[in-house]
Amino acid sequence: MTDQQSLIARAVKVLPGGVLGSHRAAPGLEFVVKDARGPYLWDVDGRRYIDCLLGSGPMLLGHAHPAVVDAVQRQLSHGTTFMLLNEPIIELAEEIVRAVPGAEQVRFMSSGSEATFFALRVARAFRQRDKIMKFEGGFHGTHDYALMSVGPRSPKAFPAAMADSGGIPHAIGEEVLIAPYNDLATTEALIATHHNELAAVIVEPYQRVIVPQPGFLTGLRTVTRRYGVPLVFDEIVTGFRLAYGGAQEYYGVVPDVAAFGKVLAGGFPLAAVAGRADIMHHFDAALEGSPDYVWQAGTLNGNPVAAVAGLATLGELRKPGAYAKLFATGRRLKDGLAAAAARHGMPAQVSGEPPVFDIIFTDRPVVDYRATLTADRRRIALFNEECLRRGVVKAVNKIYVSLVHSDADVDELLGVFDAALAAVAARTA
Ligand SMILES: Cc1ncc(COP(=O)(O)O)c(C=O)c1O
């Protein structure tokens, strides 16, 4: 047994499924990370991988970026958590307000799931209503409201919500309405019918790897404004990635509230809700004791180590040319992957924006969750497996691009994608 195999055997005993969450490698390809630098991971046995998972998105600058490491090392000797105001977290809040079009005030928490949870709670307090509308297939983390109709195998008629995983109270199903992403007419009709019960509409402006159709987000903005229903953007993935000002800058549509995480925290546990001051006001502890008050507190909120990592990350992203480089790398990868799929005669869409996209094995244009149900699930599982076999780590349904994937890395990745697709074609022939 190698050191790595014995670590994996130990993990299986003490961690359910031997994993940390939903990310699992195919049997025989499990590994344990020992080291990470730039776009690479190394496992305990010394094997190198090109990383297109990027910690599920935060490591946009690559691993162990010198600016982030230096900022964190300098902060460590000044204390690591206070639950009190500190200069780095105030600076980070100011930077979010400067960067993000709809951000007037900011509240911090530790994870993206918390951020969407509290974005919805503050919308409820503001709007004095209970129900939430979300989109089928949209993922907003793992709290009870977020996990409605994320991946239903047999979807129900809109707007009925269903929990597709366990442990979620049935009552939550009554509190959530489901709409079809990119179908403005149906969404408008549902909002027109239910607006008086709705506290908020939450959407991933770029849902998983599905691009919003022209007019969809603008239409959603118009109809939510018409009925006074707060529009919440989940920018956990898109924030500081599609543009410095997130999806709201990139697509030119400004929500009332947005949730941020991942890139914002440079690889540390920190997330934020940012939005209109009159909504954010409900977090103000001066309201304590009144029904307007939203209790949101957390031991690690405003953590200064995460804040300096975030500030260092954002500093790098503000450098001229950062996004042009990110998009150029992503475009090369997307185009190369699409060409490889065509070469292997495989019906597939390479769907998404250049900084984060994936291949979906269907001949149908992917405009909504139901289109993804037409995809060949076995092929995507095999593609992920064949990439990993060749030393490329990707998310289950995403390829994340970083600022440190070089032209040589892209060449290597395209070679692996091509070989992986050939293997998938052979195994599914
Ligand atoms: C769009 C979106 N929202 C929310 C979350 C949850 O964030 P976290 O994993 O930090 O709780 C994720 C995580 O991948 C996400 O992709």
mmCIF file of C-alpha atoms in Angstrom, residues 69-234:
data_model
loop_
_atom_site.group_PDB
_atom_site.id
_atom_site.type_symbol
_atom_site.label_atom_id
_atom_site.label_comp_id
_atom_site.label_asym_id
_atom_site.label_seq_id
_atom_site.Cartn_x
_atom_site.Cartn_y
_atom_site.Cartn_z
ATOM 1 C CA VAL A 69 0.426 34.162 1.063
ATOM 2 C CA ASP A 70 2.280 37.311 2.041
ATOM 3 C CA ALA A 71 -0.871 39.141 3.158
ATOM 4 C CA VAL A 72 -2.008 36.177 5.253
ATOM 5 C CA GLN A 73 1.413 35.642 6.825
ATOM 6 C CA ARG A 74 1.596 39.297 7.818
ATOM 7 C CA GLN A 75 -1.896 39.205 9.375
ATOM 8 C CA LEU A 76 -1.313 36.000 11.370
ATOM 9 C CA SER A 77 0.975 37.618 13.903
ATOM 10 C CA HIS A 78 -1.577 40.401 14.502
ATOM 11 C CA GLY A 79 -4.334 38.025 15.565
ATOM 12 C CA THR A 80 -6.600 35.684 13.695
ATOM 13 C CA THR A 81 -10.168 36.359 14.785
ATOM 14 C CA PHE A 82 -11.891 38.962 16.962
ATOM 15 C CA MET A 83 -15.631 39.089 16.149
ATOM 16 C CA LEU A 84 -14.948 42.810 16.337
ATOM 17 C CA LEU A 85 -14.328 45.513 13.777
ATOM 18 C CA ASN A 86 -10.896 45.379 12.190
ATOM 19 C CA GLU A 87 -9.289 47.399 9.421
ATOM 20 C CA PRO A 88 -9.039 44.637 6.781
ATOM 21 C CA ILE A 89 -12.730 43.779 6.922
ATOM 22 C CA ILE A 90 -13.785 47.433 6.714
ATOM 23 C CA GLU A 91 -11.510 47.829 3.688
ATOM 24 C CA LEU A 92 -13.000 44.708 2.098
ATOM 25 C CA ALA A 93 -16.547 46.020 2.594
ATOM 26 C CA GLU A 94 -15.490 49.330 1.011
ATOM 27 C CA GLU A 95 -13.957 47.496 -1.931
ATOM 28 C CA ILE A 96 -17.159 45.487 -2.509
ATOM 29 C CA VAL A 97 -19.191 48.703 -2.462
ATOM 30 C CA ARG A 98 -16.759 50.277 -4.962
ATOM 31 C CA ALA A 99 -16.752 47.231 -7.242
ATOM 32 C CA VAL A 100 -20.316 45.956 -7.297
ATOM 33 C CA PRO A 101 -22.977 48.151 -8.911
ATOM 34 C CA GLY A 102 -25.828 47.196 -6.538
ATOM 35 C CA ALA A 103 -23.810 47.103 -3.301
ATOM 36 C CA GLU A 104 -24.499 49.955 -0.883
ATOM 37 C CA GLN A 105 -23.826 47.989 2.304
ATOM 38 C CA VAL A 106 -22.265 44.642 3.146
ATOM 39 C CA ARG A 107 -22.749 41.948 5.807
ATOM 40 C CA PHE A 108 -20.171 39.164 6.194
ATOM 41 C CA MET A 109 -20.557 35.492 7.006
ATOM 42 C CA SER A 110 -18.409 32.374 6.476
ATOM 43 C CA SER A 111 -19.858 30.422 3.543
ATOM 44 C CA GLY A 112 -21.805 30.917 0.351
ATOM 45 C CA SER A 113 -24.681 28.856 1.726
ATOM 46 C CA GLU A 114 -24.956 31.245 4.649
ATOM 47 C CA ALA A 115 -24.840 34.194 2.276
ATOM 48 C CA THR A 116 -27.817 33.064 0.182
ATOM 49 C CA PHE A 117 -29.679 31.990 3.339
ATOM 50 C CA PHE A 118 -29.293 35.446 4.886
ATOM 51 C CA ALA A 119 -29.977 37.241 1.605
ATOM 52 C CA LEU A 120 -33.360 35.503 1.583
ATOM 53 C CA ARG A 121 -33.982 36.153 5.268
ATOM 54 C CA VAL A 122 -33.250 39.858 4.978
ATOM 55 C CA ALA A 123 -35.520 40.058 1.928
ATOM 56 C CA ARG A 124 -38.310 38.449 3.993
ATOM 57 C CA ALA A 125 -37.865 40.968 6.798
ATOM 58 C CA PHE A 126 -37.895 43.853 4.318
ATOM 59 C CA ARG A 127 -40.837 42.641 2.289
ATOM 60 C CA GLN A 128 -42.847 41.161 5.176
ATOM 61 C CA ARG A 129 -43.668 38.083 3.107
ATOM 62 C CA ASP A 130 -42.439 34.474 3.368
ATOM 63 C CA LYS A 131 -42.230 32.798 -0.029
ATOM 64 C CA ILE A 132 -39.186 32.558 -2.233
ATOM 65 C CA MET A 133 -39.027 31.987 -5.971
ATOM 66 C CA LYS A 134 -36.024 30.157 -7.328
ATOM 67 C CA PHE A 135 -35.207 28.586 -10.672
ATOM 68 C CA GLU A 136 -35.225 24.891 -11.482
ATOM 69 C CA GLY A 137 -31.668 23.570 -11.519
ATOM 70 C CA GLY A 138 -30.319 26.644 -9.741
ATOM 71 C CA PHE A 139 -27.928 25.928 -6.866
ATOM 72 C CA HIS A 140 -27.647 28.311 -3.953
ATOM 73 C CA GLY A 141 -25.814 26.167 -1.436
ATOM 74 C CA THR A 142 -27.075 23.565 0.973
ATOM 75 C CA HIS A 143 -29.642 25.181 3.293
ATOM 76 C CA ASP A 144 -33.242 23.973 3.201
ATOM 77 C CA TYR A 145 -34.618 26.665 0.853
ATOM 78 C CA ALA A 146 -31.679 26.366 -1.534
ATOM 79 C CA LEU A 147 -31.980 22.621 -1.970
ATOM 80 C CA MET A 148 -35.430 22.697 -3.584
ATOM 81 C CA SER A 149 -35.596 21.470 -7.209
ATOM 82 C CA VAL A 150 -31.851 21.588 -7.788
ATOM 83 C CA GLY A 151 -31.570 18.353 -9.715
ATOM 84 C CA PRO A 152 -34.981 16.699 -10.060
ATOM 85 C CA ARG A 153 -34.875 13.628 -12.305
ATOM 86 C CA SER A 154 -38.638 13.920 -12.953
ATOM 87 C CA PRO A 155 -39.462 17.591 -12.551
ATOM 88 C CA LYS A 156 -42.920 18.684 -11.450
ATOM 89 C CA ALA A 157 -45.111 21.269 -13.159
ATOM 90 C CA PHE A 158 -44.045 24.841 -12.335
ATOM 91 C CA PRO A 159 -44.136 26.325 -9.720
ATOM 92 C CA ALA A 160 -44.251 23.191 -7.514
ATOM 93 C CA ALA A 161 -41.013 22.716 -5.564
ATOM 94 C CA MET A 162 -39.493 19.404 -4.579
ATOM 95 C CA ALA A 163 -36.608 18.516 -2.316
ATOM 96 C CA ASP A 164 -34.327 16.189 -4.253
ATOM 97 C CA SER A 165 -32.218 15.262 -1.233
ATOM 98 C CA GLY A 166 -33.021 14.111 2.294
ATOM 99 C CA GLY A 167 -33.603 15.780 5.641
ATOM 100 C CA ILE A 168 -35.464 18.836 4.355
ATOM 101 C CA PRO A 169 -38.765 19.565 6.121
ATOM 102 C CA HIS A 170 -41.803 19.064 3.874
ATOM 103 C CA ALA A 171 -43.066 22.470 4.973
ATOM 104 C CA ILE A 172 -40.254 24.157 3.031
ATOM 105 C CA GLY A 173 -41.804 22.892 -0.191
ATOM 106 C CA GLU A 174 -44.754 25.190 0.495
ATOM 107 C CA GLU A 175 -42.469 28.193 0.902
ATOM 108 C CA VAL A 176 -40.611 27.918 -2.401
ATOM 109 C CA LEU A 177 -41.930 28.458 -5.930
ATOM 110 C CA ILE A 178 -39.957 27.110 -8.875
ATOM 111 C CA ALA A 179 -39.676 28.881 -12.235
ATOM 112 C CA PRO A 180 -37.968 27.885 -15.498
ATOM 113 C CA TYR A 181 -34.645 29.687 -16.068
ATOM 114 C CA ASN A 182 -34.495 31.596 -19.369
ATOM 115 C CA ASP A 183 -38.275 31.336 -19.863
ATOM 116 C CA LEU A 184 -39.281 34.930 -19.217
ATOM 117 C CA ALA A 185 -42.939 34.571 -20.225
ATOM 118 C CA THR A 186 -43.617 31.740 -17.753
ATOM 119 C CA THR A 187 -41.584 33.434 -15.017
ATOM 120 C CA GLU A 188 -43.447 36.727 -15.520
ATOM 121 C CA ALA A 189 -46.795 34.953 -15.373
ATOM 122 C CA LEU A 190 -45.815 33.155 -12.144
ATOM 123 C CA ILE A 191 -44.639 36.391 -10.544
ATOM 124 C CA ALA A 192 -47.815 38.172 -11.652
ATOM 125 C CA THR A 193 -49.905 35.455 -9.966
ATOM 126 C CA HIS A 194 -47.869 35.086 -6.780
ATOM 127 C CA HIS A 195 -46.238 38.491 -6.211
ATOM 128 C CA ASN A 196 -48.278 39.221 -3.137
ATOM 129 C CA GLU A 197 -46.819 36.197 -1.338
ATOM 130 C CA LEU A 198 -43.260 36.604 -2.566
ATOM 131 C CA ALA A 199 -40.420 37.874 -0.363
ATOM 132 C CA ALA A 200 -37.782 37.501 -3.075
ATOM 133 C CA VAL A 201 -36.768 35.992 -6.380
ATOM 134 C CA ILE A 202 -33.308 34.435 -6.245
ATOM 135 C CA VAL A 203 -31.369 33.540 -9.370
ATOM 136 C CA GLU A 204 -27.896 32.555 -10.417
ATOM 137 C CA PRO A 205 -27.624 35.197 -13.158
ATOM 138 C CA TYR A 206 -25.494 32.651 -15.032
ATOM 139 C CA GLN A 207 -27.125 29.402 -13.944
ATOM 140 C CA ARG A 208 -24.460 26.698 -13.459
ATOM 141 C CA VAL A 209 -22.984 26.821 -17.012
ATOM 142 C CA ILE A 210 -26.134 28.085 -18.748
ATOM 143 C CA VAL A 211 -25.864 31.581 -20.192
ATOM 144 C CA PRO A 212 -28.856 33.908 -19.757
ATOM 145 C CA GLN A 213 -30.719 34.456 -23.018
ATOM 146 C CA PRO A 214 -30.803 38.050 -24.262
ATOM 147 C CA GLY A 215 -33.500 39.912 -22.351
ATOM 148 C CA PHE A 216 -34.041 37.295 -19.632
ATOM 149 C CA LEU A 217 -32.285 39.083 -16.767
ATOM 150 C CA THR A 218 -33.541 42.500 -17.873
ATOM 151 C CA GLY A 219 -37.074 41.133 -18.044
ATOM 152 C CA LEU A 220 -36.704 39.566 -14.613
ATOM 153 C CA ARG A 221 -35.467 42.905 -13.260
ATOM 154 C CA THR A 222 -38.421 44.735 -14.785
ATOM 155 C CA VAL A 223 -41.096 42.353 -13.521
ATOM 156 C CA THR A 224 -39.670 42.113 -9.971
ATOM 157 C CA ARG A 225 -39.438 45.904 -9.811
ATOM 158 C CA ARG A 226 -42.995 46.250 -11.109
ATOM 159 C CA TYR A 227 -44.301 44.209 -8.165
ATOM 160 C CA GLY A 228 -41.789 45.428 -5.567
ATOM 161 C CA VAL A 229 -40.294 41.959 -5.053
ATOM 162 C CA PRO A 230 -36.560 42.094 -4.185
ATOM 163 C CA LEU A 231 -34.379 40.437 -6.804
ATOM 164 C CA VAL A 232 -31.452 38.492 -5.334
ATOM 165 C CA PHE A 233 -28.474 37.529 -7.485
ATOM 166 C CA ASP A 234 -26.447 34.583 -6.294
#
